[in-house]
mmCIF file of C-alpha atoms in Angstrom:
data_model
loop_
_atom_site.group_PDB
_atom_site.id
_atom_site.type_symbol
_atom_site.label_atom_id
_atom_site.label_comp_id
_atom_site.label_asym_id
_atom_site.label_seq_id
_atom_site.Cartn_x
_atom_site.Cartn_y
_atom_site.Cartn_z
ATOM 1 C CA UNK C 1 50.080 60.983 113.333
ATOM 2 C CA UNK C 2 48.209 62.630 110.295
ATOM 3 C CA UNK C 3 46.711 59.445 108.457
ATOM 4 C CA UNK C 4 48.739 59.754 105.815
ATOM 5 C CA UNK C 5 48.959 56.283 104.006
ATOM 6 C CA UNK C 6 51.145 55.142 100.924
ATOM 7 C CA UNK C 7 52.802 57.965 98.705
ATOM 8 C CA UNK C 8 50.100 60.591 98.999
ATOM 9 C CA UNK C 9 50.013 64.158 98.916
ATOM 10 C CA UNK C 10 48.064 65.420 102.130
ATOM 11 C CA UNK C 11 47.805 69.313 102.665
ATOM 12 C CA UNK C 12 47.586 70.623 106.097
ATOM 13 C CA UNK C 13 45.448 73.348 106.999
ATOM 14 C CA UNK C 14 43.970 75.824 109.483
ATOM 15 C CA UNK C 15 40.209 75.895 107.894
ATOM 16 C CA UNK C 16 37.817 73.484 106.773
ATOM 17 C CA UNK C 17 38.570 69.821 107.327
ATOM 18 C CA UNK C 18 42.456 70.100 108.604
ATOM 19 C CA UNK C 19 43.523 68.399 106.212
ATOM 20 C CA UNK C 20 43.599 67.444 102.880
ATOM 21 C CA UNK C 21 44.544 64.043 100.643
ATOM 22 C CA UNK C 22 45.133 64.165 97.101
ATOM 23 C CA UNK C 23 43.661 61.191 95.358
ATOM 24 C CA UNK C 24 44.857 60.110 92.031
ATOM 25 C CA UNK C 25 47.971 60.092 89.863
ATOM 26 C CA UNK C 26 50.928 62.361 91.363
ATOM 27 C CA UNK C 27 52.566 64.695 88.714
ATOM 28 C CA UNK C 28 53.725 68.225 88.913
ATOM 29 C CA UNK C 29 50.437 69.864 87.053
ATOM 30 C CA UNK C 30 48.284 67.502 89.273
ATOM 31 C CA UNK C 31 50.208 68.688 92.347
ATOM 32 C CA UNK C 32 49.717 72.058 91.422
ATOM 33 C CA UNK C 33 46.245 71.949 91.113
ATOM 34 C CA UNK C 34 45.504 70.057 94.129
ATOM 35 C CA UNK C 35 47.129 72.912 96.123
ATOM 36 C CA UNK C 36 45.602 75.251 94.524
ATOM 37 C CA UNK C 37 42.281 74.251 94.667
ATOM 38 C CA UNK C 38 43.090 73.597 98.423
ATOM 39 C CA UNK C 39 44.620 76.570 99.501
ATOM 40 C CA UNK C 40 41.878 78.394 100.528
ATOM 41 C CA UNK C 41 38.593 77.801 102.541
ATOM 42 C CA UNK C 42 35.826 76.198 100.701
ATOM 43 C CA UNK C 43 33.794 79.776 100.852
ATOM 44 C CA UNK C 44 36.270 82.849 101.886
ATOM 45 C CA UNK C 45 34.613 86.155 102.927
ATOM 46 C CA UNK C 46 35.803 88.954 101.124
ATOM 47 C CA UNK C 47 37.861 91.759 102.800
ATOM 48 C CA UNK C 48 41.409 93.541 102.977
ATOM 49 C CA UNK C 49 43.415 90.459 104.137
ATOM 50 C CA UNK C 50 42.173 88.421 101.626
ATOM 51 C CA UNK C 51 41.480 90.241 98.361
ATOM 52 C CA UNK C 52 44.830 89.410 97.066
ATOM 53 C CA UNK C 53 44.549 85.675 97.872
ATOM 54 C CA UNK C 54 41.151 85.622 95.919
ATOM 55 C CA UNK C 55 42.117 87.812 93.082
ATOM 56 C CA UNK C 56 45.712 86.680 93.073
ATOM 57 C CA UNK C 57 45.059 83.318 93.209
ATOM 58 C CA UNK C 58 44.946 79.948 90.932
ATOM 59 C CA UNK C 59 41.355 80.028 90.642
ATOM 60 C CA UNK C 60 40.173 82.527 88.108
ATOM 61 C CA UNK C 61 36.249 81.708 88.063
ATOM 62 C CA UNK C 62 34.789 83.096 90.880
ATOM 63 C CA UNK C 63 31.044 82.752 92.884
ATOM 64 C CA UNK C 64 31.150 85.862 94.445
ATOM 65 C CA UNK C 65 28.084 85.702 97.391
ATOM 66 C CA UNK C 66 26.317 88.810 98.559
ATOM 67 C CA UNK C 67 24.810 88.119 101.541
ATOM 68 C CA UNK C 68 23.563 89.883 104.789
ATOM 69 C CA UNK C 69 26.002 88.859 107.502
ATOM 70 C CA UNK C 70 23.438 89.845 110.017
ATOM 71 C CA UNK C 71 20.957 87.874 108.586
ATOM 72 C CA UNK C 72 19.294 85.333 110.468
ATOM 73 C CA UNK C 73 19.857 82.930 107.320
ATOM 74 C CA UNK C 74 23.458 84.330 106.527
ATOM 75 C CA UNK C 75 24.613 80.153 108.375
ATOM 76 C CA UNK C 76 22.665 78.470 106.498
ATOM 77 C CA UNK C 77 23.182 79.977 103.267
ATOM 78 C CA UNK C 78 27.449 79.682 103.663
ATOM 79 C CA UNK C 79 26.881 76.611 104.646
ATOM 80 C CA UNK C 80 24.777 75.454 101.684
ATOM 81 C CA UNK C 81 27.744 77.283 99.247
ATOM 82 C CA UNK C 82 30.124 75.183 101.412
ATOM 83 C CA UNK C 83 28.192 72.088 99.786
ATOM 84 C CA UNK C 84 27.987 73.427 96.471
ATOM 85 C CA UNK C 85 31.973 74.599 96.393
ATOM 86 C CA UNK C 86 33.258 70.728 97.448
ATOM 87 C CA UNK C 87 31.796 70.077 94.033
ATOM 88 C CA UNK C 88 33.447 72.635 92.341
ATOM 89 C CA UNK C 89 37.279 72.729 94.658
ATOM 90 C CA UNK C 90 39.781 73.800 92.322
ATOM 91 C CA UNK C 91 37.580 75.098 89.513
ATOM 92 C CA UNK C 92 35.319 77.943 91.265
ATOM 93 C CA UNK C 93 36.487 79.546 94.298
ATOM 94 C CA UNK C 94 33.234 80.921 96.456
ATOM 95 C CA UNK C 95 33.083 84.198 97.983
ATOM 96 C CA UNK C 96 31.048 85.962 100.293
ATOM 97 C CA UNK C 97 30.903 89.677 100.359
ATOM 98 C CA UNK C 98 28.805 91.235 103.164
ATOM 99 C CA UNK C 99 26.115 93.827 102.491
ATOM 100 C CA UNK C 100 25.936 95.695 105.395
ATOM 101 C CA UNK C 101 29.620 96.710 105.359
ATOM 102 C CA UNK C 102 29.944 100.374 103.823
ATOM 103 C CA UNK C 103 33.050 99.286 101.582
ATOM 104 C CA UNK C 104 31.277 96.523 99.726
ATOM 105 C CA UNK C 105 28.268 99.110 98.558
ATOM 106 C CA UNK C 106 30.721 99.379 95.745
ATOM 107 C CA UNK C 107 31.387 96.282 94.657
ATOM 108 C CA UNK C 108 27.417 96.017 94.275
ATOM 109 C CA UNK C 109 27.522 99.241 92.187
ATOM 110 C CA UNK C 110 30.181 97.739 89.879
ATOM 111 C CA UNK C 111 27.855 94.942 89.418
ATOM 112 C CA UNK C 112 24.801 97.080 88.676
ATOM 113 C CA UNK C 113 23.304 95.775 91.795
ATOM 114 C CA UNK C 114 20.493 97.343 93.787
ATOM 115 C CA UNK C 115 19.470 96.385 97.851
ATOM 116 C CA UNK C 116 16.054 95.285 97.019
ATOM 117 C CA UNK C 117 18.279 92.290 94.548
ATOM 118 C CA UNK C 118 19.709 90.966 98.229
ATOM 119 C CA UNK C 119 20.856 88.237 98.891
ATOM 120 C CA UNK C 120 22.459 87.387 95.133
ATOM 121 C CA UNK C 121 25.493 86.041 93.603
ATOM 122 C CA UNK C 122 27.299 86.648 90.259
ATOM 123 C CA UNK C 123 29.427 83.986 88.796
ATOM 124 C CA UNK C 124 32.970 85.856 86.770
ATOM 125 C CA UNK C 125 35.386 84.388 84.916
#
């Protein structure tokens, strides 16, 4: 029913493609970081319901997005990170943050970050 062939690990999900199937070797620590680097979206936006998933999470090196998400290129620009962030699953987790909310002025700040610097990204470890 789900294409699942041989003794593979597939991951179902609600985001992305579906599904996911883990190639390789099958161990614990392998396992583990399959999941993890599959258990959230390719490029999350940033808010109160997932804050704790991001900063909580397996992935500890972050892409953190600011972007516009009124922008006429706000599409095209998650959708170019979603490229970028299938070459980096399970290593850097991408996240969008947008500027025109009120609440995310201060994540800027923290970052030293001024308007006129938009749209930007910071890479953290």
């Amino acid at each position: 029913e789900y294409g699942a062939e041989g003794e593979k690990v597939m991951l179902l999900k609600k985001f992305d493609d579906g599904k996911a199937v883990m190639e390789g070797e099958v161990s614990d620590a392998a396992v583990k970081k399959f999941v993890a680097g599959n258990a959230l979206p390719l490029v999350i936006d940033f808010n109160q319901e997932t804050a704790q998933k991001i900063f909580s999470g397996e992935i500890k090196s972050h892409c953190l997005l600011f972007l516009s998400g009124k922008s006429d290129a706000y599409k095209g620009q998650v959708d170019m990170a979603k490229e970028v962030a299938k070459e980096n699953k399970g290593e850097l987790l991408f996240v969008t943050i947008d500027t025109d909310e009120d609440d995310h002025k201060r994540i800027m700040e923290f970052f030293g970050m001024e308007e006129s610097e938009l749209p930007s990204m910071r890479i953290i470890k």
